[in-house]
Amino acid sequence: MAMEKIGDGLKKILLVGIGAAATTVEKSQQIIDELVKKGEITVEQGKELNKELQHNVKKTLDSRKLDAASVEEKLSKMGKDELEFLKKKIKEAEEAADKIKETATDVVEDVTGLTESDQAAAESAEKDAMDEDLAKEGYMASTDDGEENE
């Protein structure tokens, strides 16, 4: 039972890492899109940067999968005291992550005046508008139903 709880904690830590990597890709894509929009880099350079970022994230995720397998092997060899210590540290890390998330959400709301759902809707609308502009410029193929393909 203790191994299951620790396994769940490790899964959460791994998922946090994957989430951070995904967020990094999304934010990087937004920055690249903004630079393209401002004309500071070409669309082709933006596409190359995006591919490179995706490749780097894939490498990171692959390495984390290997790390997770190694951690599970090490866990199976740990004693009761070591497992209890690890559980305590995982719980502290989860609590700290929750506090950081709450603080970040509050700061963003204070600065922008927008709730999390408002921000997501605005980001989605901005991305759709940028995709539409790229399609009009001939950088993305449009399908008959109005959907855009890369």
PDB file of C-alpha atoms in Angstrom:
ATOM      1  CA  MET A   1       0.000   0.000   0.000  1.00  0.00           C
ATOM      2  CA  ALA A   2       2.839   2.400   0.815  1.00  0.00           C
ATOM      3  CA  MET A   3       4.412   1.644  -2.566  1.00  0.00           C
ATOM      4  CA  GLU A   4       1.113   2.559  -4.275  1.00  0.00           C
ATOM      5  CA  LYS A   5       1.017   5.938  -2.493  1.00  0.00           C
ATOM      6  CA  ILE A   6       4.621   6.618  -3.385  1.00  0.00           C
ATOM      7  CA  GLY A   7       3.956   5.483  -6.942  1.00  0.00           C
ATOM      8  CA  ASP A   8       1.035   7.903  -7.098  1.00  0.00           C
ATOM      9  CA  GLY A   9       3.270  10.674  -5.784  1.00  0.00           C
ATOM     10  CA  LEU A  10       5.911   9.897  -8.380  1.00  0.00           C
ATOM     11  CA  LYS A  11       3.271   9.834 -11.091  1.00  0.00           C
ATOM     12  CA  LYS A  12       2.134  13.272  -9.945  1.00  0.00           C
ATOM     13  CA  ILE A  13       5.704  14.557 -10.031  1.00  0.00           C
ATOM     14  CA  LEU A  14       6.199  13.097 -13.515  1.00  0.00           C
ATOM     15  CA  LEU A  15       2.916  14.636 -14.675  1.00  0.00           C
ATOM     16  CA  VAL A  16       3.978  18.003 -13.269  1.00  0.00           C
ATOM     17  CA  GLY A  17       7.171  17.740 -15.322  1.00  0.00           C
ATOM     18  CA  ILE A  18       5.233  16.812 -18.440  1.00  0.00           C
ATOM     19  CA  GLY A  19       2.782  19.637 -17.797  1.00  0.00           C
ATOM     20  CA  ALA A  20       5.633  22.087 -17.398  1.00  0.00           C
ATOM     21  CA  ALA A  21       7.165  20.918 -20.661  1.00  0.00           C
ATOM     22  CA  ALA A  22       3.845  21.255 -22.471  1.00  0.00           C
ATOM     23  CA  THR A  23       3.293  24.703 -21.032  1.00  0.00           C
ATOM     24  CA  THR A  24       6.784  25.691 -22.126  1.00  0.00           C
ATOM     25  CA  VAL A  25       6.016  24.577 -25.675  1.00  0.00           C
ATOM     26  CA  GLU A  26       2.718  26.480 -25.686  1.00  0.00           C
ATOM     27  CA  LYS A  27       4.267  29.654 -24.300  1.00  0.00           C
ATOM     28  CA  SER A  28       7.226  29.379 -26.687  1.00  0.00           C
ATOM     29  CA  GLN A  29       4.809  29.010 -29.575  1.00  0.00           C
ATOM     30  CA  GLN A  30       2.961  32.122 -28.430  1.00  0.00           C
ATOM     31  CA  ILE A  31       6.218  34.093 -28.277  1.00  0.00           C
ATOM     32  CA  ILE A  32       7.237  32.846 -31.720  1.00  0.00           C
ATOM     33  CA  ASP A  33       3.797  33.738 -33.092  1.00  0.00           C
ATOM     34  CA  GLU A  34       4.075  37.231 -31.624  1.00  0.00           C
ATOM     35  CA  LEU A  35       7.545  37.705 -33.122  1.00  0.00           C
ATOM     36  CA  VAL A  36       6.298  36.522 -36.495  1.00  0.00           C
ATOM     37  CA  LYS A  37       3.387  38.910 -36.228  1.00  0.00           C
ATOM     38  CA  LYS A  38       5.764  41.765 -35.471  1.00  0.00           C
ATOM     39  CA  GLY A  39       7.906  40.808 -38.449  1.00  0.00           C
ATOM     40  CA  GLU A  40      10.978  40.218 -36.322  1.00  0.00           C
ATOM     41  CA  ILE A  41      11.435  36.711 -37.734  1.00  0.00           C
ATOM     42  CA  THR A  42      10.029  35.037 -40.805  1.00  0.00           C
ATOM     43  CA  VAL A  43       7.307  32.438 -40.688  1.00  0.00           C
ATOM     44  CA  GLU A  44       9.788  29.805 -41.869  1.00  0.00           C
ATOM     45  CA  GLN A  45      12.168  30.628 -39.022  1.00  0.00           C
ATOM     46  CA  GLY A  46       9.218  30.423 -36.653  1.00  0.00           C
ATOM     47  CA  LYS A  47       8.303  26.990 -37.979  1.00  0.00           C
ATOM     48  CA  GLU A  48      11.904  25.815 -37.604  1.00  0.00           C
ATOM     49  CA  LEU A  49      12.076  27.115 -34.039  1.00  0.00           C
ATOM     50  CA  ASN A  50       8.797  25.402 -33.223  1.00  0.00           C
ATOM     51  CA  LYS A  51      10.021  22.071 -34.652  1.00  0.00           C
ATOM     52  CA  GLU A  52      13.240  22.404 -32.664  1.00  0.00           C
ATOM     53  CA  LEU A  53      11.279  23.116 -29.481  1.00  0.00           C
ATOM     54  CA  GLN A  54       9.033  20.112 -30.083  1.00  0.00           C
ATOM     55  CA  HIS A  55      12.087  17.915 -30.645  1.00  0.00           C
ATOM     56  CA  ASN A  56      13.680  19.176 -27.413  1.00  0.00           C
ATOM     57  CA  VAL A  57      10.485  18.547 -25.459  1.00  0.00           C
ATOM     58  CA  LYS A  58      10.234  15.016 -26.896  1.00  0.00           C
ATOM     59  CA  LYS A  59      13.809  14.309 -25.821  1.00  0.00           C
ATOM     60  CA  THR A  60      13.064  15.657 -22.351  1.00  0.00           C
ATOM     61  CA  LEU A  61       9.922  13.535 -22.021  1.00  0.00           C
ATOM     62  CA  ASP A  62      11.748  10.426 -23.219  1.00  0.00           C
ATOM     63  CA  SER A  63      14.493  11.007 -20.672  1.00  0.00           C
ATOM     64  CA  ARG A  64      11.900  11.515 -17.918  1.00  0.00           C
ATOM     65  CA  LYS A  65      10.278   8.189 -18.783  1.00  0.00           C
ATOM     66  CA  LEU A  66      13.648   6.499 -18.310  1.00  0.00           C
ATOM     67  CA  ASP A  67      14.121   8.372 -15.048  1.00  0.00           C
ATOM     68  CA  ALA A  68      10.715   7.188 -13.808  1.00  0.00           C
ATOM     69  CA  ALA A  69      11.636   3.549 -14.435  1.00  0.00           C
ATOM     70  CA  SER A  70      14.898   4.060 -12.555  1.00  0.00           C
ATOM     71  CA  VAL A  71      13.069   5.683  -9.655  1.00  0.00           C
ATOM     72  CA  GLU A  72      10.610   2.801  -9.398  1.00  0.00           C
ATOM     73  CA  GLU A  73      13.518   0.363  -9.241  1.00  0.00           C
ATOM     74  CA  LYS A  74      15.165   2.392  -6.478  1.00  0.00           C
ATOM     75  CA  LEU A  75      11.876   2.631  -4.560  1.00  0.00           C
ATOM     76  CA  SER A  76      11.510  -1.111  -4.487  1.00  0.00           C
ATOM     77  CA  LYS A  77      14.864  -1.290  -2.664  1.00  0.00           C
ATOM     78  CA  MET A  78      14.106   1.403  -0.048  1.00  0.00           C
ATOM     79  CA  GLY A  79      13.508   0.743   3.624  1.00  0.00           C
ATOM     80  CA  LYS A  80      10.452   1.862   5.619  1.00  0.00           C
ATOM     81  CA  ASP A  81      12.171   4.974   7.085  1.00  0.00           C
ATOM     82  CA  GLU A  82      13.399   6.063   3.673  1.00  0.00           C
ATOM     83  CA  LEU A  83       9.911   5.630   2.209  1.00  0.00           C
ATOM     84  CA  GLU A  84       8.313   7.649   5.018  1.00  0.00           C
ATOM     85  CA  PHE A  85      10.860  10.440   4.484  1.00  0.00           C
ATOM     86  CA  LEU A  86      10.163  10.414   0.750  1.00  0.00           C
ATOM     87  CA  LYS A  87       6.386  10.551   1.332  1.00  0.00           C
ATOM     88  CA  LYS A  88       6.867  13.564   3.593  1.00  0.00           C
ATOM     89  CA  LYS A  89       8.974  15.349   0.963  1.00  0.00           C
ATOM     90  CA  ILE A  90       6.449  14.588  -1.792  1.00  0.00           C
ATOM     91  CA  LYS A  91       3.622  15.969   0.336  1.00  0.00           C
ATOM     92  CA  GLU A  92       5.629  19.136   1.049  1.00  0.00           C
ATOM     93  CA  ALA A  93       6.379  19.557  -2.665  1.00  0.00           C
ATOM     94  CA  GLU A  94       2.700  19.120  -3.580  1.00  0.00           C
ATOM     95  CA  GLU A  95       1.646  21.702  -0.984  1.00  0.00           C
ATOM     96  CA  ALA A  96       4.291  24.148  -2.237  1.00  0.00           C
ATOM     97  CA  ALA A  97       3.164  23.606  -5.844  1.00  0.00           C
ATOM     98  CA  ASP A  98      -0.467  24.262  -4.866  1.00  0.00           C
ATOM     99  CA  LYS A  99       0.527  27.502  -3.108  1.00  0.00           C
ATOM    100  CA  ILE A 100       2.561  28.628  -6.124  1.00  0.00           C
ATOM    101  CA  LYS A 101      -0.336  27.884  -8.475  1.00  0.00           C
ATOM    102  CA  GLU A 102      -2.768  29.831  -6.281  1.00  0.00           C
ATOM    103  CA  THR A 103      -0.369  32.766  -6.040  1.00  0.00           C
ATOM    104  CA  ALA A 104       0.304  32.774  -9.789  1.00  0.00           C
ATOM    105  CA  THR A 105      -3.408  32.690 -10.572  1.00  0.00           C
ATOM    106  CA  ASP A 106      -4.044  35.559  -8.145  1.00  0.00           C
ATOM    107  CA  VAL A 107      -1.199  37.625  -9.597  1.00  0.00           C
ATOM    108  CA  VAL A 108      -2.386  37.095 -13.176  1.00  0.00           C
ATOM    109  CA  GLU A 109      -5.933  38.034 -12.197  1.00  0.00           C
ATOM    110  CA  ASP A 110      -4.662  41.135 -10.354  1.00  0.00           C
ATOM    111  CA  VAL A 111      -2.496  42.245 -13.263  1.00  0.00           C
ATOM    112  CA  THR A 112      -4.873  41.494 -16.126  1.00  0.00           C
ATOM    113  CA  GLY A 113      -8.214  41.680 -14.383  1.00  0.00           C
ATOM    114  CA  LEU A 114      -9.112  38.428 -16.148  1.00  0.00           C
ATOM    115  CA  THR A 115     -10.019  35.117 -14.612  1.00  0.00           C
ATOM    116  CA  GLU A 116      -8.289  31.934 -15.734  1.00  0.00           C
ATOM    117  CA  SER A 117     -11.187  31.026 -18.056  1.00  0.00           C
ATOM    118  CA  ASP A 118     -11.224  34.571 -19.513  1.00  0.00           C
ATOM    119  CA  GLN A 119      -7.488  34.266 -20.255  1.00  0.00           C
ATOM    120  CA  ALA A 120      -7.928  30.890 -21.927  1.00  0.00           C
ATOM    121  CA  ALA A 121     -10.745  32.226 -24.100  1.00  0.00           C
ATOM    122  CA  ALA A 122      -8.669  35.276 -25.088  1.00  0.00           C
ATOM    123  CA  GLU A 123      -5.645  33.124 -25.939  1.00  0.00           C
ATOM    124  CA  SER A 124      -7.810  30.791 -28.034  1.00  0.00           C
ATOM    125  CA  ALA A 125      -9.389  33.699 -29.908  1.00  0.00           C
ATOM    126  CA  GLU A 126      -5.967  35.249 -30.538  1.00  0.00           C
ATOM    127  CA  LYS A 127      -4.582  31.956 -31.863  1.00  0.00           C
ATOM    128  CA  ASP A 128      -7.594  31.494 -34.136  1.00  0.00           C
ATOM    129  CA  ALA A 129      -7.154  35.019 -35.505  1.00  0.00           C
ATOM    130  CA  MET A 130      -3.438  34.455 -36.111  1.00  0.00           C
ATOM    131  CA  ASP A 131      -4.134  31.127 -37.859  1.00  0.00           C
ATOM    132  CA  GLU A 132      -6.710  32.857 -40.024  1.00  0.00           C
ATOM    133  CA  ASP A 133      -4.218  35.596 -40.941  1.00  0.00           C
ATOM    134  CA  LEU A 134      -1.578  32.984 -41.829  1.00  0.00           C
ATOM    135  CA  ALA A 135      -4.091  31.122 -43.983  1.00  0.00           C
ATOM    136  CA  LYS A 136      -4.980  34.353 -45.807  1.00  0.00           C
ATOM    137  CA  GLU A 137      -1.281  34.940 -46.457  1.00  0.00           C
ATOM    138  CA  GLY A 138      -1.015  31.436 -47.938  1.00  0.00           C
ATOM    139  CA  TYR A 139       1.081  29.889 -45.161  1.00  0.00           C
ATOM    140  CA  MET A 140      -1.560  27.396 -44.102  1.00  0.00           C
ATOM    141  CA  ALA A 141      -3.869  25.403 -46.368  1.00  0.00           C
ATOM    142  CA  SER A 142      -7.595  25.841 -45.759  1.00  0.00           C
ATOM    143  CA  THR A 143     -10.079  22.978 -46.045  1.00  0.00           C
ATOM    144  CA  ASP A 144     -13.577  23.308 -47.481  1.00  0.00           C
ATOM    145  CA  ASP A 145     -15.205  23.456 -44.040  1.00  0.00           C
ATOM    146  CA  GLY A 146     -13.169  26.465 -42.957  1.00  0.00           C
ATOM    147  CA  GLU A 147     -10.688  24.421 -40.928  1.00  0.00           C
ATOM    148  CA  GLU A 148      -7.027  25.234 -41.372  1.00  0.00           C
ATOM    149  CA  ASN A 149      -4.229  22.730 -41.812  1.00  0.00           C
ATOM    150  CA  GLU A 150      -0.511  23.229 -41.342  1.00  0.00           C
TER     151      GLU A 150
END
